CSV table of C-alpha atoms in Angstrom, one decimal:
chain,number,residue,atom,x,y,z
C,1,MET,CA,19.1,38.0,-17.6
C,2,ASP,CA,16.6,35.2,-17.6
C,3,CYS,CA,18.3,31.8,-17.7
C,4,LYS,CA,15.7,29.8,-15.8
C,5,LEU,CA,15.3,27.2,-18.5
C,6,LEU,CA,19.1,26.7,-18.8
C,7,ARG,CA,19.9,25.8,-15.2
C,8,VAL,CA,21.1,22.2,-14.8
C,9,GLU,CA,19.1,22.2,-11.6
C,10,ASP,CA,15.9,23.0,-13.6
C,11,VAL,CA,16.1,20.5,-16.4
C,12,HIS,CA,12.7,19.2,-15.3
C,13,GLU,CA,11.1,22.2,-17.1
C,14,LEU,CA,12.3,21.0,-20.5
C,15,GLU,CA,10.5,18.4,-22.5
C,16,SER,CA,11.8,14.8,-22.5
C,17,ALA,CA,14.4,15.7,-19.9
C,18,VAL,CA,16.9,17.0,-22.4
C,19,VAL,CA,19.8,19.4,-22.0
C,20,PHE,CA,20.8,22.0,-24.5
C,21,VAL,CA,24.2,22.6,-25.9
C,22,PRO,CA,25.3,24.7,-28.9
C,23,ASP,CA,25.8,22.8,-32.1
C,24,ALA,CA,29.3,24.2,-32.5
C,25,ILE,CA,30.7,22.7,-29.4
C,26,ALA,CA,28.7,19.5,-28.8
C,27,GLY,CA,31.4,17.4,-30.3
C,28,GLU,CA,34.1,18.9,-28.2
C,29,LEU,CA,32.2,18.0,-25.0
C,30,HIS,CA,31.6,14.4,-26.2
C,31,PHE,CA,28.0,14.3,-24.9
C,32,SER,CA,27.2,11.3,-27.1
C,33,GLU,CA,29.9,9.2,-25.4
C,34,ALA,CA,30.2,10.7,-21.9
C,35,LYS,CA,26.8,9.7,-20.4
C,36,ASN,CA,27.6,11.1,-17.0
C,37,VAL,CA,28.0,14.7,-18.4
C,38,ALA,CA,25.2,17.2,-18.9
C,39,GLY,CA,25.6,20.8,-20.0
C,40,ALA,CA,23.8,24.0,-20.9
C,41,ILE,CA,24.9,27.2,-22.6
C,42,PHE,CA,23.3,30.6,-22.8
C,43,PRO,CA,24.2,34.1,-24.1
C,44,GLY,CA,25.2,36.7,-21.7
C,45,VAL,CA,22.5,39.0,-22.9
C,46,ILE,CA,18.7,39.2,-22.6
C,47,PHE,CA,16.9,36.9,-25.0
C,48,ASP,CA,13.5,35.2,-25.4
C,49,GLY,CA,12.8,31.5,-25.4
C,50,LYS,CA,12.3,31.3,-29.2
C,51,THR,CA,15.6,33.0,-30.0
C,52,TYR,CA,17.3,30.6,-27.6
C,53,LYS,CA,15.7,27.5,-29.0
C,54,ASP,CA,16.7,28.5,-32.5
C,55,ARG,CA,20.3,28.8,-31.6
C,56,VAL,CA,21.0,25.5,-29.8
C,57,VAL,CA,20.6,21.8,-30.5
C,58,ALA,CA,19.0,19.3,-28.0
C,59,VAL,CA,21.0,16.3,-26.9
C,60,GLU,CA,19.2,13.6,-24.8
C,61,LEU,CA,21.2,11.8,-22.1
C,62,ASP,CA,19.7,8.5,-21.1
C,63,GLU,CA,21.9,8.1,-18.0
C,64,LEU,CA,21.2,11.5,-16.6
C,65,LYS,CA,17.5,12.4,-16.7
C,66,VAL,CA,17.4,14.9,-13.9
C,67,TYR,CA,14.2,16.7,-13.0
C,68,ARG,CA,14.8,18.4,-9.7
C,69,GLY,CA,17.8,19.7,-7.8
C,70,LYS,CA,18.8,21.3,-4.5
C,71,ARG,CA,20.6,24.5,-4.2
C,72,SER,CA,24.3,24.3,-3.5
C,73,SER,CA,25.9,26.2,-0.6
C,74,GLN,CA,27.2,28.7,-3.2
C,75,GLY,CA,23.7,29.5,-4.5
C,76,ASP,CA,21.9,28.3,-7.6
C,77,GLY,CA,23.4,27.7,-11.0
C,78,CYS,CA,21.8,30.8,-12.6
C,79,GLU,CA,23.1,33.1,-10.0
C,80,ASN,CA,26.6,31.6,-10.2
C,81,MET,CA,26.7,32.1,-14.0
C,82,LYS,CA,25.6,35.7,-13.7
C,83,ARG,CA,28.5,36.3,-11.3
C,84,ARG,CA,30.8,34.4,-13.8
C,85,LEU,CA,29.6,36.6,-16.7
C,86,SER,CA,30.4,39.7,-14.7
C,87,GLY,CA,34.0,38.6,-14.5
C,88,GLU,CA,34.0,37.0,-11.0
C,89,HIS,CA,35.9,33.7,-10.6
C,90,ILE,CA,33.6,30.8,-9.4
C,91,GLU,CA,35.1,27.6,-8.1
C,92,PRO,CA,33.5,24.3,-9.2
C,93,TYR,CA,30.9,23.2,-6.7
C,94,LYS,CA,28.9,20.1,-6.0
C,95,ILE,CA,25.2,19.7,-5.7
C,96,ARG,CA,22.7,16.9,-5.3
C,97,LEU,CA,20.1,16.2,-8.0
C,98,ARG,CA,17.1,14.0,-8.0
C,99,ARG,CA,16.5,11.6,-10.9
C,100,LYS,CA,13.2,10.6,-12.4
C,101,ASP,CA,13.4,7.3,-10.7
C,102,GLY,CA,13.6,9.0,-7.3
C,103,GLY,CA,17.3,8.3,-6.7
C,104,GLU,CA,19.8,11.0,-6.1
C,105,ILE,CA,23.1,11.8,-7.8
C,106,ILE,CA,25.9,14.2,-7.0
C,107,VAL,CA,27.2,16.4,-9.8
C,108,GLN,CA,30.2,18.7,-9.9
C,109,VAL,CA,29.3,21.9,-11.7
C,110,PHE,CA,31.8,23.9,-13.8
C,111,GLY,CA,31.1,27.2,-15.4
C,112,THR,CA,33.1,29.5,-17.7
C,113,VAL,CA,32.7,32.3,-20.2
C,114,ILE,CA,33.2,31.8,-24.0
C,115,LYS,CA,32.7,33.7,-27.2
C,116,TRP,CA,29.7,32.3,-29.2
C,117,GLY,CA,28.6,34.0,-32.4
C,118,GLY,CA,30.5,37.1,-31.5
C,119,GLU,CA,28.7,37.4,-28.2
C,120,VAL,CA,29.8,36.7,-24.6
C,121,ALA,CA,28.1,33.5,-23.5
C,122,GLY,CA,28.3,31.3,-20.4
C,123,ILE,CA,28.7,27.5,-20.5
C,124,VAL,CA,27.8,25.2,-17.6
C,125,VAL,CA,28.9,21.6,-17.5
C,126,ALA,CA,27.7,19.2,-14.8
C,127,VAL,CA,29.7,15.9,-14.3
C,128,ASP,CA,28.1,13.0,-12.4
C,129,VAL,CA,30.6,12.3,-9.6
C,130,THR,CA,28.3,10.1,-7.5
C,131,ARG,CA,30.6,7.0,-7.7
C,132,GLU,CA,33.7,9.1,-6.8
C,133,GLU,CA,31.8,10.6,-3.8
C,134,GLU,CA,30.7,7.2,-2.7
C,135,LYS,CA,34.3,5.9,-2.9
C,136,ARG,CA,35.6,9.0,-1.0
C,137,LYS,CA,32.9,8.5,1.7
C,138,LYS,CA,33.8,4.8,2.0
C,139,LEU,CA,37.5,5.6,2.4
C,140,GLU,CA,36.7,8.1,5.1
C,141,GLU,CA,34.5,5.5,6.9
C,142,LEU,CA,37.3,2.9,6.7
C,143,THR,CA,39.9,5.4,7.9
C,144,THR,CA,37.7,6.3,10.9
C,145,LEU,CA,37.1,2.6,11.6
C,146,LEU,CA,40.8,1.9,11.5
C,147,GLU,CA,41.5,4.7,13.9
C,148,PHE,CA,38.8,3.5,16.2
C,149,ILE,CA,39.9,-0.1,16.2
C,150,ASN,CA,43.5,0.9,16.9
C,151,LYS,CA,42.4,3.1,19.8
C,152,ILE,CA,40.3,0.2,21.3
C,153,LEU,CA,43.1,-2.3,20.8
C,154,ARG,CA,45.7,0.0,22.4
C,155,HIS,CA,43.5,0.9,25.3
C,156,ASP,CA,40.8,-1.7,26.2
C,157,VAL,CA,42.5,-4.9,25.1
C,158,LEU,CA,45.8,-3.8,26.6
C,159,ASN,CA,44.2,-3.0,29.9
C,160,ALA,CA,42.3,-6.3,30.0
C,161,LEU,CA,45.4,-8.3,29.3
C,162,THR,CA,47.4,-6.4,31.8
C,163,SER,CA,44.8,-7.0,34.4
C,164,ALA,CA,44.7,-10.7,33.6
C,165,ALA,CA,48.5,-10.9,33.8
C,166,ALA,CA,48.4,-9.2,37.3
C,167,CYS,CA,45.7,-11.6,38.5
C,168,LEU,CA,47.7,-14.6,37.4
C,169,GLU,CA,50.8,-13.3,39.3
C,170,VAL,CA,48.7,-13.0,42.4
C,171,TYR,CA,47.2,-16.4,41.9
C,172,ASP,CA,50.6,-18.0,41.7
C,173,ASP,CA,51.3,-16.7,45.2
C,174,MET,CA,47.8,-17.1,46.8
C,175,LYS,CA,46.2,-19.9,44.8
C,176,ASP,CA,42.9,-18.1,45.3
C,177,GLU,CA,40.2,-19.3,42.8
C,178,ALA,CA,38.4,-16.0,42.9
C,179,ILE,CA,41.5,-14.2,41.6
C,180,LEU,CA,41.8,-16.8,38.8
C,181,HIS,CA,38.2,-16.2,37.9
C,182,LYS,CA,38.9,-12.5,37.6
C,183,ALA,CA,41.8,-13.3,35.2
C,184,ARG,CA,39.5,-15.4,33.1
C,185,GLU,CA,36.9,-12.5,33.0
C,186,ALA,CA,39.6,-10.1,31.8
C,187,ILE,CA,40.8,-12.4,29.1
C,188,GLU,CA,37.2,-13.0,28.0
C,189,ARG,CA,36.7,-9.3,27.9
C,190,ALA,CA,39.7,-8.9,25.6
C,191,VAL,CA,38.5,-11.6,23.3
C,192,ARG,CA,35.0,-10.1,23.1
C,193,VAL,CA,36.4,-6.7,22.1
C,194,ILE,CA,38.5,-8.3,19.4
C,195,LYS,CA,35.5,-10.2,18.0
C,196,ASN,CA,33.4,-7.0,18.1
C,197,MET,CA,36.1,-5.1,16.2
C,198,ARG,CA,36.3,-7.9,13.6
C,199,GLU,CA,32.6,-8.1,13.1
C,200,PHE,CA,32.2,-4.3,12.8
C,201,GLU,CA,35.0,-4.2,10.3
C,202,ARG,CA,33.4,-6.9,8.2
C,203,ILE,CA,30.1,-5.2,8.1
C,204,VAL,CA,31.5,-1.8,7.1
C,205,LYS,CA,33.7,-3.3,4.4
C,206,GLU,CA,30.9,-5.4,2.7
C,207,GLY,CA,28.9,-2.3,2.0
C,208,ASN,CA,25.9,-4.1,0.3
C,209,LEU,CA,22.5,-3.6,1.7
C,210,LYS,CA,19.5,-5.9,1.1
C,211,ILE,CA,15.9,-6.3,2.1
C,212,VAL,CA,15.7,-8.1,5.5
C,213,SER,CA,13.0,-9.0,8.0
C,214,VAL,CA,13.5,-7.0,11.2
C,215,ARG,CA,11.8,-9.8,13.2
C,216,GLU,CA,14.2,-12.4,11.9
C,217,MET,CA,17.2,-10.2,12.8
C,218,ALA,CA,15.8,-9.6,16.3
C,219,GLU,CA,15.1,-13.4,16.8
C,220,GLU,CA,18.6,-14.3,15.6
C,221,ALA,CA,20.2,-11.9,18.1
C,222,ALA,CA,18.0,-13.2,21.0
C,223,LYS,CA,19.5,-16.8,20.6
C,224,GLY,CA,22.6,-15.7,22.5
C,225,PHE,CA,20.9,-14.4,25.6
C,226,ALA,CA,19.4,-16.2,28.6
C,227,VAL,CA,16.8,-13.5,29.4
C,228,THR,CA,13.3,-13.7,28.0
C,229,VAL,CA,13.0,-11.7,24.7
C,230,ASN,CA,9.4,-11.2,23.5
C,231,ILE,CA,9.2,-10.0,19.8
C,232,LYS,CA,6.0,-8.6,18.4
C,233,GLY,CA,5.3,-7.5,14.8
C,234,ASP,CA,7.5,-7.3,11.7
C,235,CYS,CA,8.4,-5.2,8.7
C,236,ASN,CA,11.1,-5.2,6.0
C,237,VAL,CA,13.9,-2.7,5.8
C,238,LEU,CA,17.0,-2.1,3.7
C,239,ALA,CA,19.9,-3.3,5.9
C,240,ASP,CA,22.3,-6.2,6.3
C,241,ASP,CA,23.5,-8.7,8.9
C,242,GLY,CA,24.7,-5.8,10.9
C,243,LEU,CA,21.1,-5.4,12.1
C,244,VAL,CA,21.7,-8.6,14.2
C,245,THR,CA,24.7,-6.8,15.8
C,246,VAL,CA,22.4,-3.8,16.6
C,247,PHE,CA,20.0,-6.0,18.5
C,248,GLU,CA,22.8,-7.9,20.2
C,249,ASN,CA,24.3,-4.7,21.5
C,250,LEU,CA,20.9,-3.4,22.7
C,251,TYR,CA,20.1,-6.7,24.4
C,252,GLN,CA,23.6,-6.7,26.0
C,253,ASN,CA,23.1,-3.1,27.2
C,254,ALA,CA,19.8,-4.0,28.8
C,255,VAL,CA,21.2,-7.1,30.6
C,256,GLN,CA,24.6,-5.7,31.6
C,257,HIS,CA,23.7,-2.2,32.6
C,258,GLY,CA,20.0,-2.3,33.2
C,259,GLU,CA,20.1,-5.8,34.8
C,260,THR,CA,16.7,-6.5,33.3
C,261,GLU,CA,15.1,-9.9,33.3
C,262,ARG,CA,12.9,-9.3,30.3
C,263,ILE,CA,13.2,-7.5,27.0
C,264,ASP,CA,10.3,-6.7,24.7
C,265,VAL,CA,10.8,-5.8,21.0
C,266,GLU,CA,7.9,-4.1,19.3
C,267,ILE,CA,8.1,-3.7,15.5
C,268,ARG,CA,5.5,-1.7,13.7
C,269,GLU,CA,5.1,0.0,10.3
C,270,SER,CA,3.7,3.5,10.0
C,271,ASP,CA,3.8,6.1,7.2
C,272,LYS,CA,6.5,4.4,5.2
C,273,PHE,CA,8.7,4.0,8.3
C,274,CYS,CA,9.5,0.9,10.4
C,275,GLU,CA,9.6,1.8,14.1
C,276,ILE,CA,11.4,-0.6,16.4
C,277,CYS,CA,11.2,-0.3,20.2
C,278,VAL,CA,13.6,-2.3,22.3
C,279,VAL,CA,12.1,-2.1,25.8
C,280,ASP,CA,13.8,-3.3,29.1
C,281,TYR,CA,12.6,-3.1,32.7
C,282,GLY,CA,15.9,-2.5,34.4
C,283,LYS,CA,17.6,0.5,36.0
C,284,GLY,CA,17.1,2.8,33.1
C,285,ILE,CA,19.4,5.5,31.7
C,286,PRO,CA,19.8,8.8,33.5
C,287,ASP,CA,18.4,11.8,31.5
C,288,GLU,CA,21.7,13.7,31.7
C,289,ILE,CA,23.6,11.0,29.7
C,290,LYS,CA,20.9,10.0,27.2
C,291,ASP,CA,22.5,12.2,24.5
C,292,ARG,CA,26.0,10.9,25.2
C,293,VAL,CA,25.6,7.1,25.3
C,294,PHE,CA,26.0,6.9,21.5
C,295,GLU,CA,29.3,8.8,21.6
C,296,GLU,CA,32.5,7.0,20.7
C,297,GLY,CA,34.2,5.6,23.8
C,298,PHE,CA,31.5,6.8,26.2
C,299,LYS,CA,31.1,4.6,29.3
C,300,TYR,CA,28.6,4.6,32.1
C,301,GLY,CA,27.6,2.4,35.1
C,302,GLU,CA,29.5,0.1,37.3
C,303,LYS,CA,29.9,-2.5,34.6
C,304,ALA,CA,31.1,-0.2,31.8
C,305,SER,CA,33.3,-2.0,29.3
C,306,THR,CA,34.6,-0.6,26.0
C,307,GLY,CA,32.2,2.2,25.2
C,308,PHE,CA,31.9,0.6,21.7
C,309,GLY,CA,28.5,-1.2,21.7
C,310,LEU,CA,26.1,1.8,21.4
C,311,TYR,CA,28.5,3.7,19.3
C,312,ALA,CA,28.5,0.8,16.8
C,313,VAL,CA,24.7,0.7,17.0
C,314,LYS,CA,24.4,4.3,16.0
C,315,LYS,CA,26.8,4.0,13.2
C,316,LEU,CA,25.0,1.0,11.7
C,317,ILE,CA,21.6,2.6,12.0
C,318,GLU,CA,22.9,5.7,10.2
C,319,ARG,CA,24.4,3.5,7.5
C,320,TYR,CA,20.9,2.2,6.9
C,321,GLY,CA,19.6,5.8,6.6
C,322,GLY,CA,17.8,5.7,10.0
C,323,GLU,CA,17.9,7.2,13.4
C,324,ILE,CA,17.9,6.0,17.0
C,325,TRP,CA,17.1,7.6,20.4
C,326,ILE,CA,16.3,6.7,24.0
C,327,GLU,CA,13.0,7.2,25.9
C,328,ASN,CA,12.1,6.3,29.5
C,329,ASN,CA,10.1,3.2,30.2
C,330,LYS,CA,7.5,3.7,33.0
C,331,PRO,CA,7.7,2.8,35.8
C,332,ARG,CA,11.3,1.8,35.2
C,333,GLY,CA,13.7,0.8,32.5
C,334,ALA,CA,14.7,2.2,29.1
C,335,VAL,CA,13.3,2.2,25.5
C,336,PHE,CA,15.6,2.3,22.5
C,337,VAL,CA,13.6,3.6,19.5
C,338,ILE,CA,14.9,2.9,16.0
C,339,ARG,CA,13.3,4.4,12.9
C,340,LEU,CA,14.1,3.0,9.5
C,341,MET,CA,12.5,3.4,6.0
C,342,SER,CA,10.3,0.4,5.3
C,343,VAL,CA,10.4,-1.4,1.9
């Protein structure tokens, strides 16, 4: 059975990006009203293109002009319908399709067997569930964020405040200013953690990306540091104010763990990508932990704190559709490399 022309995934082969449905059931599927639905039907017997076109009516869907798709984990639509026509039950499945404008949508595909003109026929309906999937993903992100915040508050903040309380008790007995200074540091650490949690929560909840200048984000972040930060180059990317947080955490890591006295930020555009290198000249990061520093809660070095900073960096970069990794800086130091799509 040849149903190549009828696969929802292969609508690009049809003129004017139309989908075909039988005249008899078009009204039942409400194609004229439900702009997020596309469908195709074909007999369960061998037929030629002319016979097929004579027996269906074309319906154009302005909101779903799909021209290319990716195979689902359950195989392509044609193969699934062959299995369904043979009597096998096929669960609805989701696939990603690319629109004419270059964007992607997610559709849920349903298939069943019907009687049409006295013949066994298969019907495929694809429903655009992109918004629902985005909401589901957003809910998962917020749930993960809440779990992470609760974990940090229970562990790091509680430990810092407990340490501060213990130092204050000792200070009451000894009146040692050094102990009082440790208490202040512990309280400041707790405040810093809470501020980071609040900022991370705000960024994730806002959800709207915009075109930003990488150089401006890097310069804004540098205002809070005493070390010299040299910034070279610029390009525009799709991100948000969270990119400032990314630079702040990378600068903080270079100063706190690397003990660098200088940071260089190199920004260059190449092959539709914006590549950002944050270079320090400190102690560097051991090879054996390079793959772990972005893990949730991972801590390293004598001045390890929450294990939150680089984890947040990775999550934000992934949110922008990018990637980040670490390289060695010769003769010493570390290089954090970020790659984002330029706009």
